[in-house]
Short mmCIF file of C-alpha atoms in Angstrom, two decimals:
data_model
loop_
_atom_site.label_atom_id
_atom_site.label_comp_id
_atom_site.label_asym_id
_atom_site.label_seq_id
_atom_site.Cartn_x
_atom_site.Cartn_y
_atom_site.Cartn_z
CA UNK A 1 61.64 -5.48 13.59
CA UNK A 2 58.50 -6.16 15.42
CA UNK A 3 58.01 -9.61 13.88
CA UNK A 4 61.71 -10.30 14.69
CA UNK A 5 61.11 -9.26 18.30
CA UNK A 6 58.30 -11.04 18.95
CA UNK A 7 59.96 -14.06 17.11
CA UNK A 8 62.94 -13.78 19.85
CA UNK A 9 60.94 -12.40 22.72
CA UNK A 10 57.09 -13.14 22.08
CA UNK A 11 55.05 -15.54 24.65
CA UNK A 12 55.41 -18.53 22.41
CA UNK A 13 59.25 -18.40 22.28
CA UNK A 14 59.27 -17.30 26.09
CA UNK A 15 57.42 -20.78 26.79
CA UNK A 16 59.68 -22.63 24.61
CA UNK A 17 62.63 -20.97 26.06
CA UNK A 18 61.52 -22.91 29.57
CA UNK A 19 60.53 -26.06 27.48
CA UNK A 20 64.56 -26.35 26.74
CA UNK A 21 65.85 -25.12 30.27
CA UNK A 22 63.48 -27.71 31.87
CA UNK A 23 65.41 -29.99 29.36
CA UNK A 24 68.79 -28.85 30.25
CA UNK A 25 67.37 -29.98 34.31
CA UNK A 26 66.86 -33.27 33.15
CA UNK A 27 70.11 -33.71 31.68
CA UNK A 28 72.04 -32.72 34.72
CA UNK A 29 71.99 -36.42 35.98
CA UNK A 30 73.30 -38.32 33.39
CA UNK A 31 75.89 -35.45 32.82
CA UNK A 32 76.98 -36.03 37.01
CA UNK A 33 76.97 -39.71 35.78
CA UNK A 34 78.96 -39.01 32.65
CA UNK A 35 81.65 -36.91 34.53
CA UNK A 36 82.26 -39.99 36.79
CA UNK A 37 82.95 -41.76 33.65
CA UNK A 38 84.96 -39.23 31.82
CA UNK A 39 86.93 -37.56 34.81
CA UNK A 40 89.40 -40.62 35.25
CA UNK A 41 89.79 -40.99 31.58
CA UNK A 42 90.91 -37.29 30.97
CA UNK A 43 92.80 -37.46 34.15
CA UNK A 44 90.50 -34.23 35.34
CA UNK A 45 89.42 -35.25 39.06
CA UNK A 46 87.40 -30.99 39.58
CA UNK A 47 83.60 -31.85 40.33
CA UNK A 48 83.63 -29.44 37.67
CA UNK A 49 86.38 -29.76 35.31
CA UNK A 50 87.94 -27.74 32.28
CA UNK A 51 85.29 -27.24 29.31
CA UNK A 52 86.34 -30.30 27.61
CA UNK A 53 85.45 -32.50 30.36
CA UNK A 54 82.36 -30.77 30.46
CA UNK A 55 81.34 -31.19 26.83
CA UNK A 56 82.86 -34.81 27.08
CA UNK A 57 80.78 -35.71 30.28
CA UNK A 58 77.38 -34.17 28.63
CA UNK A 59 78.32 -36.15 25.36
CA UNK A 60 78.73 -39.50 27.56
CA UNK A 61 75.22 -38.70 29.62
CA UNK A 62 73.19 -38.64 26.43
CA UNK A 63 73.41 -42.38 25.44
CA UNK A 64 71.81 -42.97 29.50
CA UNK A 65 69.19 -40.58 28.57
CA UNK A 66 68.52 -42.46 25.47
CA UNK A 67 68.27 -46.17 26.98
CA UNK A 68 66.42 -44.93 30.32
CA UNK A 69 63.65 -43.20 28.20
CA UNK A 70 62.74 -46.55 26.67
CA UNK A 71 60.36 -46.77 30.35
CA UNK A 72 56.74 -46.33 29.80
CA UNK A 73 55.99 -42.90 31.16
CA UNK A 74 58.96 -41.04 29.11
CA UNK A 75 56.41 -40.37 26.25
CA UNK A 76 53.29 -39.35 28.53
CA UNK A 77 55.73 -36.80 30.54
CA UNK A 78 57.26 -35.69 27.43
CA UNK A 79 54.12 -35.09 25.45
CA UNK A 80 52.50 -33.29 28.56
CA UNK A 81 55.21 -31.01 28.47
CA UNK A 82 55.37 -30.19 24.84
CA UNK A 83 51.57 -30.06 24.98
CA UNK A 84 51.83 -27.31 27.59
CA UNK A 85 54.74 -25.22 26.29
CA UNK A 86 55.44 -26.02 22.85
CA UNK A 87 52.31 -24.99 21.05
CA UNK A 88 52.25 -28.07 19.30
CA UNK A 89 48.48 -28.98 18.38
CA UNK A 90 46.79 -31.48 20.46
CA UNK A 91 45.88 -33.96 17.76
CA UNK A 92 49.39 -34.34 16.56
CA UNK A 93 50.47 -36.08 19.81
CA UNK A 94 49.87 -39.61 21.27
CA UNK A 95 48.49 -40.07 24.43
CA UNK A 96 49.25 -42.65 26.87
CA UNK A 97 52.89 -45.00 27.04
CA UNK A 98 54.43 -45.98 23.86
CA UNK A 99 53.62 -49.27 22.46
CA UNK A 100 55.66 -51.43 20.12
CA UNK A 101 59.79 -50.89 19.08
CA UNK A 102 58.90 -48.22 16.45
CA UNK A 103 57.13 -46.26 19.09
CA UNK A 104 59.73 -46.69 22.04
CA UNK A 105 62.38 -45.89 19.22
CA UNK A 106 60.81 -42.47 18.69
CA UNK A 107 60.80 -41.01 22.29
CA UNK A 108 64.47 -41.92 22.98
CA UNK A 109 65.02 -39.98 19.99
CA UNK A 110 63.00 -37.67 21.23
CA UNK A 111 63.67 -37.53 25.34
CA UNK A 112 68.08 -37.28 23.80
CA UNK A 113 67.08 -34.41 21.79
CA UNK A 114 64.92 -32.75 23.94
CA UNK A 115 67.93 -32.91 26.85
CA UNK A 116 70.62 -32.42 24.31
CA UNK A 117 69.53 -29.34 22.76
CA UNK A 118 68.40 -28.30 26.27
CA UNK A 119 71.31 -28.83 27.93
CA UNK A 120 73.29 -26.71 24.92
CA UNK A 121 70.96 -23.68 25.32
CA UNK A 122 70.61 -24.08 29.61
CA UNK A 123 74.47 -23.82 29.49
CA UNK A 124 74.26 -20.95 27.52
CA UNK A 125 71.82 -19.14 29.62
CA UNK A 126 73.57 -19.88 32.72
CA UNK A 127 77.21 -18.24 30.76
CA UNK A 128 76.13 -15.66 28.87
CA UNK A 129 73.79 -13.41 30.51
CA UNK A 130 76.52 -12.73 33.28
CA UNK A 131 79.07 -12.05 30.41
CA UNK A 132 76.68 -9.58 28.99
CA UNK A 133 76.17 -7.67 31.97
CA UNK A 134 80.00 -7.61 32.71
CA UNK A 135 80.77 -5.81 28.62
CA UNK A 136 77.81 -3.69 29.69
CA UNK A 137 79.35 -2.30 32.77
CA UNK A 138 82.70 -2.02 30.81
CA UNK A 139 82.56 1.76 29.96
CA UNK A 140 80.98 2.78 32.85
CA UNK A 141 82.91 1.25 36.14
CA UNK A 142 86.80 0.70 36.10
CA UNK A 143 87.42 -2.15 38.26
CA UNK A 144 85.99 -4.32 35.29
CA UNK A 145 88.28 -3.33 33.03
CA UNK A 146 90.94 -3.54 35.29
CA UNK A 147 90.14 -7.15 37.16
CA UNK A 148 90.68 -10.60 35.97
CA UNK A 149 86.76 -10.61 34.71
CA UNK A 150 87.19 -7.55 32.14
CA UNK A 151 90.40 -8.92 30.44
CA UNK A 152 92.29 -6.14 30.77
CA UNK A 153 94.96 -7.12 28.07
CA UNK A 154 91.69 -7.09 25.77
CA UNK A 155 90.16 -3.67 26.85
CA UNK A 156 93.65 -1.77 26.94
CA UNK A 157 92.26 0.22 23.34
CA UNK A 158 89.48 3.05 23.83
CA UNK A 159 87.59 1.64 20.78
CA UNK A 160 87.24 -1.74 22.53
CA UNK A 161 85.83 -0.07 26.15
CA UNK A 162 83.08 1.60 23.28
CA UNK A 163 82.35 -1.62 21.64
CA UNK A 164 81.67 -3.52 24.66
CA UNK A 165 77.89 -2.91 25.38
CA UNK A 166 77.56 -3.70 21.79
CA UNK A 167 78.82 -7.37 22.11
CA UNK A 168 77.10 -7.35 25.31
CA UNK A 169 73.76 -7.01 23.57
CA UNK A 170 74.48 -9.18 20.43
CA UNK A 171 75.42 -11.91 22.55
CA UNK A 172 71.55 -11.79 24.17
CA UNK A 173 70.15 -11.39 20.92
CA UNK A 174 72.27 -14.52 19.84
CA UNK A 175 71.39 -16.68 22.87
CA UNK A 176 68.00 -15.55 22.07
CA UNK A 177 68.30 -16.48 18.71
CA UNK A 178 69.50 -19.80 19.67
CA UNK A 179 66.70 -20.54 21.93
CA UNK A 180 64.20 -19.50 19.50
CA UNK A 181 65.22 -21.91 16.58
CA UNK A 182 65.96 -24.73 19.06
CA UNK A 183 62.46 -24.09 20.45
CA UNK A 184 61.04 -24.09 16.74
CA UNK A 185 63.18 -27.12 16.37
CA UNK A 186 61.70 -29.47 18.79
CA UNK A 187 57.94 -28.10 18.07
CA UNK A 188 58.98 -29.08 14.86
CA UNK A 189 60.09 -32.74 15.20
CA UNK A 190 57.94 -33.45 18.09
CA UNK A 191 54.59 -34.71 15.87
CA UNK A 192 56.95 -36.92 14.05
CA UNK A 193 59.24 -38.26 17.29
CA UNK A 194 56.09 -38.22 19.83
CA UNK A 195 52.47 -38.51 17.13
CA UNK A 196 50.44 -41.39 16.99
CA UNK A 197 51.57 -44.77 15.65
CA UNK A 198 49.45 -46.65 13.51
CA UNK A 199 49.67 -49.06 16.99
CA UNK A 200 48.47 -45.88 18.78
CA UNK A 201 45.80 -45.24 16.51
CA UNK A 202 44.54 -48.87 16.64
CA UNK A 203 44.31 -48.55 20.14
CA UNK A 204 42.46 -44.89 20.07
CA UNK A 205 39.90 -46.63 17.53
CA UNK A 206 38.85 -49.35 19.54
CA UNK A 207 38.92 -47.31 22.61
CA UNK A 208 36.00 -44.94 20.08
CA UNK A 209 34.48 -48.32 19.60
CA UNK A 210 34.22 -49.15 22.75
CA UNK A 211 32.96 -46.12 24.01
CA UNK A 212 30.38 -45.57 21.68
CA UNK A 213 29.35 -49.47 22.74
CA UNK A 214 28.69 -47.97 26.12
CA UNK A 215 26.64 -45.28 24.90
CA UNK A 216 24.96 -47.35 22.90
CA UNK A 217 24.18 -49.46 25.44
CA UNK A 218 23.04 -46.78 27.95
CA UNK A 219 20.51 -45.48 25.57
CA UNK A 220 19.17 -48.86 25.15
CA UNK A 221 18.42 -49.28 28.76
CA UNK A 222 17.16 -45.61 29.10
CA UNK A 223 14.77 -46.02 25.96
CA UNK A 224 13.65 -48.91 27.45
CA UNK A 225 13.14 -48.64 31.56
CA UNK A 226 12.05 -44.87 30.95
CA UNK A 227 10.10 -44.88 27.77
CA UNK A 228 8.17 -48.24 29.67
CA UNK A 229 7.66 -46.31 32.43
CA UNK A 230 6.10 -43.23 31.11
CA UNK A 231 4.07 -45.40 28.92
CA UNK A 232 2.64 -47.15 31.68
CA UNK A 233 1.87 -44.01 33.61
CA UNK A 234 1.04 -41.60 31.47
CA UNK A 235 -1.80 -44.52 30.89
CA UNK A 236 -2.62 -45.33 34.53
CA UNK A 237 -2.85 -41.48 35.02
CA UNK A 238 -5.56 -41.70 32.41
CA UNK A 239 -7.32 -44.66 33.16
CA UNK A 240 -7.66 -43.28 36.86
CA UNK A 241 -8.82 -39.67 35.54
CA UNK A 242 -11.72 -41.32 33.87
CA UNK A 243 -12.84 -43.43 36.56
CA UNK A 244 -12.24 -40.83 39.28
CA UNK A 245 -15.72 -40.22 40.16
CA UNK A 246 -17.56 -43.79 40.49
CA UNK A 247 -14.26 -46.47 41.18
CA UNK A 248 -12.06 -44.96 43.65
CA UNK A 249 -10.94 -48.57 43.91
CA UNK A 250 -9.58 -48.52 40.63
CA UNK A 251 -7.53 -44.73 41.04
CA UNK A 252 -5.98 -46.09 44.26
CA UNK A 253 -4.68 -49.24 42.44
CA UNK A 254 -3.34 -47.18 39.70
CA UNK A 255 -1.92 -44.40 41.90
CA UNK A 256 -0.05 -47.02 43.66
CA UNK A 257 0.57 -49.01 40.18
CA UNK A 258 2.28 -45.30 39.30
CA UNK A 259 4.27 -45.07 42.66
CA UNK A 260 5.25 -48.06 42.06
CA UNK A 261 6.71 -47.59 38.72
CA UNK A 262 8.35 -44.42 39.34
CA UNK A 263 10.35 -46.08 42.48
CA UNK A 264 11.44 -48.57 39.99
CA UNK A 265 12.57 -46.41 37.36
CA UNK A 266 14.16 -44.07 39.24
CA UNK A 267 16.34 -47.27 40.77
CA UNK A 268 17.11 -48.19 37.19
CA UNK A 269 17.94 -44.34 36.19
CA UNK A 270 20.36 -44.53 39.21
CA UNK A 271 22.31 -47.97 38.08
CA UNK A 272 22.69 -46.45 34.69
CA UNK A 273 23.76 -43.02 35.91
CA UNK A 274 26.17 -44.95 38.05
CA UNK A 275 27.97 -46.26 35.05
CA UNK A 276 28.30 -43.09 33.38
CA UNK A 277 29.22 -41.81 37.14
CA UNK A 278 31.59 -44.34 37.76
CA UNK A 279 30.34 -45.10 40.68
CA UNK A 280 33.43 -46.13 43.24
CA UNK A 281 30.29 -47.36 45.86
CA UNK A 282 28.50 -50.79 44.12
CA UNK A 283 26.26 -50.41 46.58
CA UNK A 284 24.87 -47.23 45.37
CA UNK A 285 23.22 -48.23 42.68
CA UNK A 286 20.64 -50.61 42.22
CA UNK A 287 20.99 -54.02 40.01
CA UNK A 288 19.69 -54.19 36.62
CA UNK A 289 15.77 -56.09 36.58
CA UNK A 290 15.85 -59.55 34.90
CA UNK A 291 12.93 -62.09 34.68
CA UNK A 292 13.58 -63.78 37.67
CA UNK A 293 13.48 -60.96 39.81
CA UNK A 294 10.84 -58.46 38.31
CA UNK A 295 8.86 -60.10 35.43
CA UNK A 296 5.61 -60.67 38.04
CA UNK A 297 6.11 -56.83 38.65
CA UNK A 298 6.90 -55.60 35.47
CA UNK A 299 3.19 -57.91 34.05
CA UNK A 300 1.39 -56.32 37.37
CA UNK A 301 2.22 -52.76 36.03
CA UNK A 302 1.32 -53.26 33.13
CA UNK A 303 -2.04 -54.29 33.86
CA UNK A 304 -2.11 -51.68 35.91
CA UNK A 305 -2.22 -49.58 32.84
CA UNK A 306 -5.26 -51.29 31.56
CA UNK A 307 -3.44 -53.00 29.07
CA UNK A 308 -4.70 -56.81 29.16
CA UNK A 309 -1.99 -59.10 29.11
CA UNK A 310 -1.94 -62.79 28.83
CA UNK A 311 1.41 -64.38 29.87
CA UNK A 312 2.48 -67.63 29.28
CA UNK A 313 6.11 -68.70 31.39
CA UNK A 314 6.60 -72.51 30.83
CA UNK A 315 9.90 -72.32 32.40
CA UNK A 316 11.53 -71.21 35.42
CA UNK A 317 13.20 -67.96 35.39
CA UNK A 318 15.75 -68.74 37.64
CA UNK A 319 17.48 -70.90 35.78
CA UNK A 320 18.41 -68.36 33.37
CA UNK A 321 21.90 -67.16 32.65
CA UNK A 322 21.62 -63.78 34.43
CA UNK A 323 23.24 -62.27 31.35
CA UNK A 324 20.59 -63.77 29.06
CA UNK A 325 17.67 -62.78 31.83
CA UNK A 326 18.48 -59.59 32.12
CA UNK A 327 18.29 -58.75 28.15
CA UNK A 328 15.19 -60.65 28.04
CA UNK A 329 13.82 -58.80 30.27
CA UNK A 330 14.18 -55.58 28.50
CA UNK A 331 12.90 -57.10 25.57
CA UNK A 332 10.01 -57.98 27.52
CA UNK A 333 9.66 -54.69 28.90
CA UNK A 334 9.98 -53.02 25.39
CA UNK A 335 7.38 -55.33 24.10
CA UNK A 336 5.23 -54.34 26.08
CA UNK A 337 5.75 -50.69 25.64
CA UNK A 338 4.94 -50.80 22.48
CA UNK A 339 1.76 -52.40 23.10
CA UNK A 340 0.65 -49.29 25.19
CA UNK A 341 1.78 -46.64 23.18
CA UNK A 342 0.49 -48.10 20.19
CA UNK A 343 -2.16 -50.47 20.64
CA UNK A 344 -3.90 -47.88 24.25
CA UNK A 345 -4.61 -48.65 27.18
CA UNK A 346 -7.63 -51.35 26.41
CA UNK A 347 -5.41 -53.42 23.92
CA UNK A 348 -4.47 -57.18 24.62
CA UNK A 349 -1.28 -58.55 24.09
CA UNK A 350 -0.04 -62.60 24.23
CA UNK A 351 3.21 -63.21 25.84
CA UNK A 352 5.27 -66.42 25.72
CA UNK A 353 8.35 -67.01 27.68
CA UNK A 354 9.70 -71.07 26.62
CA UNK A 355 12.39 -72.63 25.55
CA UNK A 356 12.85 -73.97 22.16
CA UNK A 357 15.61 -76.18 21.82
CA UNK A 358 19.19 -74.63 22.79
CA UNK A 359 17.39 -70.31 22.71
CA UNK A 360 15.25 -68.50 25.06
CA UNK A 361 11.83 -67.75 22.77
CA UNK A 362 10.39 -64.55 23.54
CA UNK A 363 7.08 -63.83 21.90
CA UNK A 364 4.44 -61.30 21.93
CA UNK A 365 1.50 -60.65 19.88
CA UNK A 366 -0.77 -57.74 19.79
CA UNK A 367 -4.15 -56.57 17.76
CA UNK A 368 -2.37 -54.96 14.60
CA UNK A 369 -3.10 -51.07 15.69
CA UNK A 370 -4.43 -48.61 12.90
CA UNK A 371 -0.76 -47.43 12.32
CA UNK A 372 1.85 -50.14 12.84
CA UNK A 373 5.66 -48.83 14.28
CA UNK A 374 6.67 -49.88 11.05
CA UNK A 375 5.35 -46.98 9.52
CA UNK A 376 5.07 -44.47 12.35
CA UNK A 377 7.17 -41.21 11.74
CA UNK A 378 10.75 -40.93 13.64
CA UNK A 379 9.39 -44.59 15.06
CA UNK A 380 11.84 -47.79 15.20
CA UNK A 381 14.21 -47.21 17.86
CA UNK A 382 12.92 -49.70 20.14
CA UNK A 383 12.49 -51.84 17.59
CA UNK A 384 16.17 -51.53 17.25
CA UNK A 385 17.24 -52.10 20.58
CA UNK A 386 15.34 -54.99 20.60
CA UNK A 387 17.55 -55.80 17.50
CA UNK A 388 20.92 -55.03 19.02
CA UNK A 389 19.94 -56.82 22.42
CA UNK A 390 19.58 -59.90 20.59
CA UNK A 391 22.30 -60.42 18.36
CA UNK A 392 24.86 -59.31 20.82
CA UNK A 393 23.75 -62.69 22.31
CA UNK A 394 23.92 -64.24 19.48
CA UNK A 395 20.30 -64.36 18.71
CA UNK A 396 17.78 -63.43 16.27
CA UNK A 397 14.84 -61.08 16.45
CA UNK A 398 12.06 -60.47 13.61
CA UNK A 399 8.94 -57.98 13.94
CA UNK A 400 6.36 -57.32 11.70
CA UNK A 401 2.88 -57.64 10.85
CA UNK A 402 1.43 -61.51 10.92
CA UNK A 403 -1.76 -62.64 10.38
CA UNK A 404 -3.72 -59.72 11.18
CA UNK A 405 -1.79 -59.20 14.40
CA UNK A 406 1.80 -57.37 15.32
CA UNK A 407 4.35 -60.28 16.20
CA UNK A 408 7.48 -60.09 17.82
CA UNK A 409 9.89 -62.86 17.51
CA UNK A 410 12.91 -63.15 19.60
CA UNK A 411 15.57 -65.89 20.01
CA UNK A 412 18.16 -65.75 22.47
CA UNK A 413 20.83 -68.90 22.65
CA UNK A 414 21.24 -70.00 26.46
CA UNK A 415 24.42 -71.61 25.54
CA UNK A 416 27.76 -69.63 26.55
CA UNK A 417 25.83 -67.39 28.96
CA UNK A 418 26.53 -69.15 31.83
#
């Protein structure tokens, strides 16, 4: 009896019980519009007619329902409510408008059911409590019995005044009832009417795709502007320890070498926060570095860090596609990171900036150090970036060991980066 109670009466049937009488709301429209339709043809001019018309005006509303849920945001407004009162698990639904025939098919079916049931059981919550209340009252006050309301022809017999409150209650249990199993009904049908399409789930995988791009992409650019920059000072803090007592000259270069960097990075931080932030304000955040805005600074912090860097730019960087200059400049940057951490603070590295042909050539060269990233524990992921940056241009990049020395190799096509 418990199960059966909470079945009828629990907090999942109570919620499903306004799930249906927010249906029966929705119908009430297209039934108004349906009586205008069916009132001249039964010859029944009452705003509300006999029970026929009624039926005959709800059963003439639910084709409108049908044909004005094929709009866009039935299926978002439907799911949202079945989502908040149905119980229905969240994965089981789609999200967002319905795409493609199939899919628009499903929430008309859906948005007529949904009305049509809960039209049925608003009709009969709006009728039958009232009756109820009336065969309750039967045996204890008169005038029911007696008035047009209590039927008097019906509760003439003794035994009939006795079995009142006893219909009285079955019919609550029954609308219950009803209520309950058209509640389990539409939790029922609604993964199949309002789930995913294989067009919906399409859609959610390259939305996956595209967010994980992003990501992807942020960590790239916080590997490298952040990893760079505490490279560069954790060395210029160093360096300038050392030296401390006989060059001040040299700790006031680096001190402002390492105010300079963190001003930078925090800048970059900022633009790539922003992303993730959403930032409405452009203005807010500060543009990404390329080589024809930064790669003077970015070689002049560097050196800062007493790394000793030979630079060879036989072109000029503002000619660059800004999409191409910007990657290169990370790859720059990275390059030179990896220097630092790997090669110290007194290693040389040889940069080239040229074109060769149709690409941007990127390459730098370093003393080989006594443990190469290629086999450095939990080591790579710059390396990798590097990677990605350059064939998401549609370019190449190679690394490895080369004639005693650590070469990177980097080709970036100009053409189509306009």
């Amino acid at each position: 009896m418990r199960g059966l109670g909470i079945a009828l009466f629990g907090r999942r049937a109570r919620r499903r019980w306004v799930h249906l009488i927010l249906g029966g709301a929705l119908a009430m429209p297209y039934v108004f519009v349906g009586s205008v339709i069916v009132g001249p043809l039964l010859n029944d001019d009452r705003f509300f007619g006999s029970l026929t018309s009624q039926l005959a005006s709800f059963a003439a509303g639910l084709p409108l329902a049908a044909i004005t849920a094929l709009f866009s945001l039935t299926r978002p407004m439907s799911v949202a409510a079945v989502r908040a009162l149905c119980g229905v698990p969240e994965g089981a639904l789609a999200e967002g408008p319905a795409r493609g025939r199939v899919a628009r098919g499903r929430t008309a079916a859906w948005f007529t059911l949904h009305l049509g049931l809960g039209g049925l059981v608003s009709g009969m919550s709006l009728a039958l409590p009232p009756f109820a209340c009336v065969l309750l009252a039967v045996p204890f006050f008169a005038v029911f019995r007696d008035s047009r309301i209590g039927l008097p022809e019906v509760f003439g017999e003794p035994w009939l005044v006795a079995l009142s409150p006893v219909v009285g209650c079955a019919s609550l249990v029954a609308l219950a009832a009803c209520a309950a199993a058209s509640g389990g009904l539409l939790a029922r049908w609604a993964p199949a009417l309002l789930g995913p399409t294989p067009a919906d789930r399409l859609a959610a995988a390259e939305q996956r795709a595209a967010d994980l791009a992003v990501r992807n992409r942020l960590a790239r650019e916080l590997h490298d502007s952040v990893g760079h920059a505490l490279s560069a000072v954790t060395l210029q803090a160093s360096a300038a320890r050392r030296v401390l007592d006989h060059d001040p000259e040299f700790v006031r270069e680096a001190l402002a070498a390492i105010e300079d960097t963190t001003r930078r990075t925090v800048g970059e931080l900022d633009a790539v926060l922003g992303v993730l932030r959403e930032a409405d304000d452009a203005r807010s955040t500060a543009p990404a570095p390329t080589l024809a805005t930064d790669l003077d600074g970015l070689l002049r912090r560097t050196r800062a860090s007493g790394l000793r860097v030979g630079a060879t730019v036989a072109l000029e960087p503002d000619t660059l596609p800004p999409l191409v200059s910007r990657e290169a400049y990370r790859i720059v940057q990275e390059a030179l990171g990896n220097a630092l951490r790997h090669g110290g603070g007194d290693a040389r590295v040889s940069l080239r900036i040229a074109l060769d042909g149709p690409d941007l050539a990127v390459t730098a060269e370093n003393p080989l150090p006594p443990r190469s990233p290629a086999t450095r524990p939990g080591g790579g992921h710059g390396l990798r970036g590097i990677a990605d940056r350059a064939r998401l241009l549609g370019g190449t990049a190679a690394a490895g060991p080369a004639d005693g020395a650590w070469r990177l190799d980097v080709r970036l096509p100009l053409k189509g980066h306009a």
